[in-house]
PDB file of C-alpha atoms in Angstrom:
ATOM      1  CA  MET T 213    -105.949  82.225  -3.038  1.00 51.00           C
ATOM      2  CA  ALA T 214    -103.286  79.500  -3.099  1.00 54.00           C
ATOM      3  CA  GLY T 215    -100.179  79.713  -5.260  1.00 59.00           C
ATOM      4  CA  THR T 216     -97.159  82.003  -5.461  1.00 64.00           C
ATOM      5  CA  VAL T 217     -96.752  85.354  -7.211  1.00 67.00           C
ATOM      6  CA  LEU T 218     -93.438  84.409  -8.779  1.00 61.00           C
ATOM      7  CA  TYR T 219     -92.769  87.670 -10.631  1.00 62.00           C
ATOM      8  CA  LYS T 220     -92.336  89.486  -7.309  1.00 71.00           C
ATOM      9  CA  LYS T 221     -89.150  87.481  -6.762  1.00 66.00           C
ATOM     10  CA  GLY T 222     -87.452  88.833  -9.894  1.00 65.00           C
ATOM     11  CA  PRO T 223     -87.032  87.306 -13.367  1.00 64.00           C
ATOM     12  CA  HIS T 224     -88.100  83.663 -13.313  1.00 60.00           C
ATOM     13  CA  TRP T 225     -85.543  81.101 -14.476  1.00 59.00           C
ATOM     14  CA  THR T 226     -87.867  79.704 -17.176  1.00 61.00           C
ATOM     15  CA  ARG T 227     -87.677  83.034 -19.027  1.00 60.00           C
ATOM     16  CA  TYR T 228     -83.943  83.605 -18.906  1.00 55.00           C
ATOM     17  CA  SER T 229     -82.223  80.236 -18.947  1.00 48.00           C
ATOM     18  CA  GLY T 230     -81.282  80.507 -22.624  1.00 46.00           C
ATOM     19  CA  ILE T 231     -82.344  78.611 -25.717  1.00 46.00           C
ATOM     20  CA  THR T 232     -81.239  75.012 -25.694  1.00 44.00           C
ATOM     21  CA  ASN T 233     -79.282  74.083 -28.778  1.00 48.00           C
ATOM     22  CA  GLY T 234     -80.937  71.328 -30.737  1.00 49.00           C
ATOM     23  CA  PRO T 235     -79.108  68.484 -32.463  1.00 50.00           C
ATOM     24  CA  ASP T 236     -77.594  69.759 -35.714  1.00 56.00           C
ATOM     25  CA  ASN T 237     -78.621  66.568 -37.512  1.00 61.00           C
ATOM     26  CA  GLY T 238     -82.243  67.128 -36.500  1.00 69.00           C
ATOM     27  CA  TYR T 239     -82.265  70.680 -37.876  1.00 81.00           C
ATOM     28  CA  ARG T 240     -80.548  69.644 -41.104  1.00 86.00           C
ATOM     29  CA  LYS T 241     -83.073  66.840 -41.545  1.00 89.00           C
ATOM     30  CA  PHE T 242     -85.946  69.283 -41.045  1.00 91.00           C
ATOM     31  CA  ILE T 243     -84.489  71.802 -43.509  1.00 91.00           C
ATOM     32  CA  ARG T 244     -84.131  69.114 -46.178  1.00 91.00           C
ATOM     33  CA  ALA T 245     -87.678  67.875 -45.540  1.00 92.00           C
ATOM     34  CA  ALA T 246     -89.114  71.422 -45.579  1.00 92.00           C
ATOM     35  CA  HIS T 247     -87.575  72.112 -48.967  1.00 92.00           C
ATOM     36  CA  HIS T 248     -88.828  68.805 -50.351  1.00 92.00           C
ATOM     37  CA  LEU T 249     -92.368  68.965 -48.942  1.00 92.00           C
ATOM     38  CA  THR T 250     -92.944  72.557 -50.116  1.00 91.00           C
ATOM     39  CA  LYS T 251     -91.392  71.754 -53.531  1.00 90.00           C
ATOM     40  CA  TYR T 252     -88.613  74.242 -52.732  1.00 91.00           C
ATOM     41  CA  GLN T 253     -91.114  77.108 -52.444  1.00 90.00           C
ATOM     42  CA  ILE T 254     -90.322  77.920 -48.809  1.00 91.00           C
ATOM     43  CA  SER T 255     -88.416  81.187 -48.415  1.00 90.00           C
ATOM     44  CA  GLU T 256     -85.156  81.424 -46.492  1.00 89.00           C
ATOM     45  CA  SER T 257     -86.682  83.857 -43.997  1.00 88.00           C
ATOM     46  CA  ASN T 258     -89.634  81.559 -43.286  1.00 89.00           C
ATOM     47  CA  LEU T 259     -87.304  78.590 -42.969  1.00 90.00           C
ATOM     48  CA  MET T 260     -85.135  80.391 -40.406  1.00 89.00           C
ATOM     49  CA  GLN T 261     -88.269  81.555 -38.586  1.00 88.00           C
ATOM     50  CA  LEU T 262     -89.361  77.934 -38.266  1.00 91.00           C
ATOM     51  CA  VAL T 263     -85.934  76.780 -37.115  1.00 89.00           C
ATOM     52  CA  ARG T 264     -86.080  79.397 -34.346  1.00 88.00           C
ATOM     53  CA  ALA T 265     -89.602  78.233 -33.420  1.00 90.00           C
ATOM     54  CA  ILE T 266     -88.347  74.637 -33.259  1.00 91.00           C
ATOM     55  CA  ALA T 267     -85.426  75.675 -31.038  1.00 87.00           C
ATOM     56  CA  TRP T 268     -87.783  77.578 -28.724  1.00 84.00           C
ATOM     57  CA  ALA T 269     -90.223  74.646 -28.489  1.00 88.00           C
ATOM     58  CA  ARG T 270     -87.363  72.220 -27.852  1.00 86.00           C
ATOM     59  CA  HIS T 271     -86.040  74.483 -25.105  1.00 80.00           C
ATOM     60  CA  HIS T 272     -89.380  74.598 -23.298  1.00 79.00           C
ATOM     61  CA  HIS T 273     -89.966  70.882 -23.793  1.00 81.00           C
ATOM     62  CA  LEU T 274     -86.627  70.110 -22.147  1.00 76.00           C
ATOM     63  CA  LEU T 275     -87.424  72.492 -19.295  1.00 71.00           C
ATOM     64  CA  ALA T 276     -90.780  70.801 -18.777  1.00 71.00           C
ATOM     65  CA  THR T 277     -89.219  67.333 -18.660  1.00 69.00           C
ATOM     66  CA  THR T 278     -86.063  68.027 -16.662  1.00 59.00           C
ATOM     67  CA  ARG T 279     -86.920  70.641 -14.025  1.00 56.00           C
ATOM     68  CA  THR T 280     -89.761  71.312 -11.636  1.00 55.00           C
ATOM     69  CA  LEU T 281     -91.983  73.958 -13.189  1.00 59.00           C
ATOM     70  CA  PRO T 282     -94.461  76.300 -11.522  1.00 65.00           C
ATOM     71  CA  LYS T 283     -97.869  74.782 -10.899  1.00 74.00           C
ATOM     72  CA  PRO T 284    -101.101  75.968 -12.574  1.00 74.00           C
ATOM     73  CA  VAL T 285    -102.180  77.443  -9.251  1.00 80.00           C
ATOM     74  CA  ASP T 286     -99.107  79.724  -9.403  1.00 82.00           C
ATOM     75  CA  SER T 287    -100.175  80.997 -12.840  1.00 84.00           C
ATOM     76  CA  GLU T 288    -103.694  81.588 -11.546  1.00 89.00           C
ATOM     77  CA  ARG T 289    -102.382  83.573  -8.587  1.00 88.00           C
ATOM     78  CA  GLN T 290    -100.055  85.652 -10.778  1.00 91.00           C
ATOM     79  CA  LEU T 291    -102.702  86.419 -13.400  1.00 93.00           C
ATOM     80  CA  ALA T 292    -105.127  87.593 -10.724  1.00 93.00           C
ATOM     81  CA  SER T 293    -102.397  89.759  -9.205  1.00 93.00           C
ATOM     82  CA  MET T 294    -101.472  91.313 -12.561  1.00 94.00           C
ATOM     83  CA  LEU T 295    -104.993  92.657 -13.022  1.00 94.00           C
ATOM     84  CA  LYS T 296    -104.418  94.946 -10.033  1.00 93.00           C
ATOM     85  CA  LEU T 297    -101.221  96.538 -11.390  1.00 93.00           C
ATOM     86  CA  ASP T 298    -100.744  99.862 -13.156  1.00 94.00           C
ATOM     87  CA  ASP T 299     -99.152  99.939 -16.607  1.00 93.00           C
ATOM     88  CA  ALA T 300     -95.542 100.263 -15.454  1.00 92.00           C
ATOM     89  CA  ARG T 301     -95.740  97.482 -12.879  1.00 93.00           C
ATOM     90  CA  LEU T 302     -97.700  95.291 -15.282  1.00 93.00           C
ATOM     91  CA  GLU T 303     -94.970  95.658 -17.915  1.00 91.00           C
ATOM     92  CA  LYS T 304     -92.362  94.581 -15.345  1.00 91.00           C
ATOM     93  CA  ALA T 305     -94.518  91.640 -14.211  1.00 91.00           C
ATOM     94  CA  LEU T 306     -94.821  90.444 -17.804  1.00 91.00           C
ATOM     95  CA  GLU T 307     -91.028  90.490 -18.107  1.00 88.00           C
ATOM     96  CA  ASP T 308     -90.425  88.607 -14.855  1.00 86.00           C
ATOM     97  CA  CYS T 309     -93.242  86.029 -14.659  1.00 87.00           C
ATOM     98  CA  ASP T 310     -92.552  82.386 -15.453  1.00 82.00           C
ATOM     99  CA  ALA T 311     -92.690  81.136 -19.036  1.00 80.00           C
ATOM    100  CA  ALA T 312     -95.918  79.168 -18.574  1.00 81.00           C
ATOM    101  CA  THR T 313     -97.813  82.215 -17.325  1.00 88.00           C
ATOM    102  CA  ARG T 314     -96.412  84.396 -20.121  1.00 88.00           C
ATOM    103  CA  ALA T 315     -97.324  81.741 -22.681  1.00 84.00           C
ATOM    104  CA  ALA T 316    -100.875  81.570 -21.302  1.00 88.00           C
ATOM    105  CA  ILE T 317    -101.207  85.331 -21.826  1.00 91.00           C
ATOM    106  CA  ALA T 318     -99.796  85.098 -25.359  1.00 87.00           C
ATOM    107  CA  GLU T 319    -102.236  82.269 -26.089  1.00 86.00           C
ATOM    108  CA  ALA T 320    -105.113  84.458 -24.906  1.00 90.00           C
ATOM    109  CA  GLU T 321    -103.863  87.377 -27.035  1.00 89.00           C
ATOM    110  CA  ASN T 322    -104.089  85.106 -30.087  1.00 85.00           C
ATOM    111  CA  ALA T 323    -107.761  84.503 -29.300  1.00 86.00           C
ATOM    112  CA  LEU T 324    -108.727  88.184 -28.961  1.00 88.00           C
ATOM    113  CA  PRO T 325    -110.887  89.374 -31.890  1.00 86.00           C
ATOM    114  CA  ASP T 326    -109.057  92.674 -32.269  1.00 85.00           C
ATOM    115  CA  ILE T 327    -105.834  94.128 -30.900  1.00 83.00           C
ATOM    116  CA  LYS T 328    -104.627  97.715 -30.714  1.00 86.00           C
ATOM    117  CA  TRP T 329    -100.874  98.062 -31.082  1.00 84.00           C
ATOM    118  CA  MET T 330     -98.515 100.555 -29.480  1.00 83.00           C
ATOM    119  CA  THR T 331     -95.012 101.328 -30.743  1.00 78.00           C
ATOM    120  CA  THR T 332     -92.020 101.370 -28.410  1.00 70.00           C
ATOM    121  CA  ASP T 333     -88.291 101.804 -28.940  1.00 60.00           C
ATOM    122  CA  SER T 334     -86.094  98.739 -28.581  1.00 52.00           C
ATOM    123  CA  GLU T 335     -83.449  98.939 -25.838  1.00 54.00           C
ATOM    124  CA  ILE T 336     -81.131  96.730 -27.898  1.00 49.00           C
ATOM    125  CA  ASP T 337     -80.977  98.592 -31.214  1.00 48.00           C
ATOM    126  CA  THR T 338     -82.510 101.498 -33.103  1.00 52.00           C
ATOM    127  CA  LEU T 339     -85.557  99.505 -34.232  1.00 57.00           C
ATOM    128  CA  THR T 340     -89.055 100.141 -32.968  1.00 62.00           C
ATOM    129  CA  ILE T 341     -91.256  97.270 -31.866  1.00 69.00           C
ATOM    130  CA  GLN T 342     -95.018  96.908 -31.679  1.00 76.00           C
ATOM    131  CA  THR T 343     -96.672  95.454 -28.603  1.00 81.00           C
ATOM    132  CA  PRO T 344    -100.359  95.090 -27.677  1.00 85.00           C
ATOM    133  CA  ALA T 345    -101.877  98.070 -25.888  1.00 89.00           C
ATOM    134  CA  PHE T 346    -102.249  97.623 -22.142  1.00 91.00           C
ATOM    135  CA  GLU T 347    -106.027  97.479 -22.410  1.00 93.00           C
ATOM    136  CA  ASN T 348    -105.657  94.443 -24.676  1.00 93.00           C
ATOM    137  CA  VAL T 349    -103.035  92.928 -22.400  1.00 93.00           C
ATOM    138  CA  ARG T 350    -105.502  93.127 -19.534  1.00 94.00           C
ATOM    139  CA  ASP T 351    -108.215  91.567 -21.719  1.00 94.00           C
ATOM    140  CA  ALA T 352    -105.779  88.742 -22.481  1.00 94.00           C
ATOM    141  CA  ILE T 353    -104.943  88.307 -18.793  1.00 95.00           C
ATOM    142  CA  HIS T 354    -108.666  88.073 -17.960  1.00 94.00           C
ATOM    143  CA  LEU T 355    -109.063  85.405 -20.637  1.00 94.00           C
ATOM    144  CA  ALA T 356    -105.892  83.558 -19.571  1.00 93.00           C
ATOM    145  CA  LEU T 357    -107.134  83.510 -15.975  1.00 93.00           C
ATOM    146  CA  SER T 358    -110.469  82.072 -17.090  1.00 92.00           C
ATOM    147  CA  ASN T 359    -108.712  79.457 -19.235  1.00 88.00           C
ATOM    148  CA  THR T 360    -106.389  78.480 -16.394  1.00 86.00           C
ATOM    149  CA  LYS T 361    -109.327  77.917 -14.051  1.00 84.00           C
ATOM    150  CA  LYS T 362    -111.097  75.786 -16.666  1.00 81.00           C
ATOM    151  CA  GLN T 363    -108.003  73.691 -17.356  1.00 74.00           C
ATOM    152  CA  LYS T 364    -107.803  72.632 -13.723  1.00 66.00           C
ATOM    153  CA  ASN T 365    -111.028  70.673 -14.195  1.00 60.00           C
ATOM    154  CA  GLN T 366    -110.179  69.156 -17.579  1.00 55.00           C
ATOM    155  CA  ARG T 367    -109.216  65.521 -17.943  1.00 53.00           C
ATOM    156  CA  GLY T 368    -106.986  63.868 -20.501  1.00 49.00           C
ATOM    157  CA  ARG T 369    -104.139  65.273 -22.550  1.00 53.00           C
ATOM    158  CA  LYS T 370    -103.605  69.030 -22.370  1.00 59.00           C
ATOM    159  CA  ALA T 371    -101.813  70.837 -25.185  1.00 61.00           C
ATOM    160  CA  LYS T 372     -98.771  72.728 -23.957  1.00 79.00           C
ATOM    161  CA  PRO T 373     -98.421  76.397 -25.008  1.00 82.00           C
ATOM    162  CA  TYR T 374     -95.067  75.832 -26.717  1.00 87.00           C
ATOM    163  CA  GLN T 375     -96.595  72.999 -28.757  1.00 91.00           C
ATOM    164  CA  LEU T 376     -99.388  75.318 -29.905  1.00 90.00           C
ATOM    165  CA  ASP T 377     -96.856  78.028 -30.756  1.00 90.00           C
ATOM    166  CA  LEU T 378     -94.861  75.606 -32.913  1.00 93.00           C
ATOM    167  CA  SER T 379     -98.077  74.342 -34.530  1.00 94.00           C
ATOM    168  CA  ARG T 380     -99.092  77.890 -35.475  1.00 92.00           C
ATOM    169  CA  ALA T 381     -95.637  78.638 -36.862  1.00 92.00           C
ATOM    170  CA  CYS T 382     -95.828  75.513 -39.043  1.00 94.00           C
ATOM    171  CA  LEU T 383     -99.353  76.277 -40.254  1.00 93.00           C
ATOM    172  CA  LYS T 384     -98.509  79.903 -41.034  1.00 92.00           C
ATOM    173  CA  VAL T 385     -95.498  78.974 -43.174  1.00 92.00           C
ATOM    174  CA  TRP T 386     -97.305  76.084 -44.867  1.00 92.00           C
ATOM    175  CA  GLN T 387    -100.274  78.271 -45.824  1.00 90.00           C
ATOM    176  CA  GLU T 388     -97.954  80.841 -47.398  1.00 89.00           C
ATOM    177  CA  HIS T 389     -96.395  78.328 -49.776  1.00 86.00           C
ATOM    178  CA  CYS T 390     -98.747  75.345 -50.180  1.00 85.00           C
ATOM    179  CA  GLU T 391    -102.384  74.319 -50.337  1.00 79.00           C
ATOM    180  CA  PRO T 392    -103.718  74.340 -46.749  1.00 72.00           C
ATOM    181  CA  LYS T 393    -105.320  70.898 -46.772  1.00 72.00           C
ATOM    182  CA  THR T 394    -102.939  68.426 -48.350  1.00 78.00           C
ATOM    183  CA  ALA T 395    -101.559  65.168 -47.015  1.00 78.00           C
ATOM    184  CA  LYS T 396     -98.034  66.589 -46.924  1.00 90.00           C
ATOM    185  CA  ARG T 397     -99.046  69.281 -44.438  1.00 92.00           C
ATOM    186  CA  LEU T 398     -99.090  66.715 -41.647  1.00 93.00           C
ATOM    187  CA  ASP T 399     -95.696  65.391 -42.780  1.00 93.00           C
ATOM    188  CA  PHE T 400     -94.316  68.954 -42.726  1.00 95.00           C
ATOM    189  CA  CYS T 401     -95.522  69.570 -39.177  1.00 94.00           C
ATOM    190  CA  ARG T 402     -94.334  66.151 -38.033  1.00 94.00           C
ATOM    191  CA  GLU T 403     -90.817  66.913 -39.243  1.00 94.00           C
ATOM    192  CA  ALA T 404     -90.819  70.119 -37.169  1.00 94.00           C
ATOM    193  CA  PHE T 405     -92.025  68.333 -34.024  1.00 94.00           C
ATOM    194  CA  ASP T 406     -89.497  65.543 -34.511  1.00 92.00           C
ATOM    195  CA  ALA T 407     -86.716  68.143 -34.798  1.00 91.00           C
ATOM    196  CA  ALA T 408     -87.944  69.721 -31.551  1.00 90.00           C
ATOM    197  CA  GLY T 409     -87.688  66.356 -29.788  1.00 88.00           C
ATOM    198  CA  MET T 410     -91.462  65.975 -29.476  1.00 90.00           C
ATOM    199  CA  PRO T 411     -92.532  63.110 -31.768  1.00 90.00           C
ATOM    200  CA  LEU T 412     -96.317  62.734 -31.869  1.00 90.00           C
ATOM    201  CA  GLY T 413     -98.651  60.213 -33.482  1.00 90.00           C
ATOM    202  CA  ASP T 414    -100.854  61.300 -36.383  1.00 91.00           C
ATOM    203  CA  LYS T 415    -104.019  61.605 -34.302  1.00 91.00           C
ATOM    204  CA  SER T 416    -102.315  63.609 -31.547  1.00 91.00           C
ATOM    205  CA  LEU T 417    -100.655  65.919 -34.067  1.00 93.00           C
ATOM    206  CA  GLU T 418    -103.900  66.462 -35.999  1.00 92.00           C
ATOM    207  CA  ALA T 419    -105.708  67.309 -32.759  1.00 91.00           C
ATOM    208  CA  LEU T 420    -102.966  69.766 -31.847  1.00 91.00           C
ATOM    209  CA  LEU T 421    -103.117  71.450 -35.257  1.00 92.00           C
ATOM    210  CA  SER T 422    -106.897  71.722 -35.008  1.00 90.00           C
ATOM    211  CA  GLU T 423    -106.582  73.380 -31.613  1.00 88.00           C
ATOM    212  CA  ALA T 424    -103.896  75.739 -32.935  1.00 87.00           C
ATOM    213  CA  LYS T 425    -106.126  76.807 -35.836  1.00 84.00           C
ATOM    214  CA  ARG T 426    -108.842  77.914 -33.406  1.00 78.00           C
ATOM    215  CA  GLY T 427    -106.533  80.738 -32.331  1.00 62.00           C
ATOM    216  CA  ARG T 428    -105.457  83.489 -34.685  1.00 51.00           C
ATOM    217  CA  ILE T 429    -102.475  82.553 -36.872  1.00 47.00           C
ATOM    218  CA  LYS T 430    -100.414  85.735 -37.150  1.00 46.00           C
TER     219      LYS T 430
END
């Protein structure tokens, strides 16, 4: 199989290059718009969650447009390799693989009908964190591998994982505070994408939101 197993070379730069700071004016504009469009119903925690999602999407968008990223064939090779690993080596591979491969696995996890969670202790603080059980991780890797193979044969615009992640974050917050299907929902999402440096036309944004809704919004 062609491609490179990047995680064997240590942590990939796309995972550990840091979050790119966005323009302060863009974030302030989004915060003002979010308050206005939700009629000041949005909570502070949800607002900060969205700002972090915007920063993350902006970071990956800048990476995708300024540096040479791994090719889909590299993701395919890595996903196939991961299926042969035991739990400990799989956990390390998930930490070290490139961002696109990790995002493809996360995207597949969103599409799984049911997930078992396991609790682990955080190395940073005293909190415990929940992560999908390894059996579900392998199910997600199988699905991500299948999706990656299918995408090689698709034509036209392909939604990027970080765009879908931002779309889901927007939809989740909007549904908590507003009616799901209102005209202002598109305006709300557009403000987030503009703040992330990814302006999209109405049709492209609607298509992206529709694709995001097909996965599970957590």
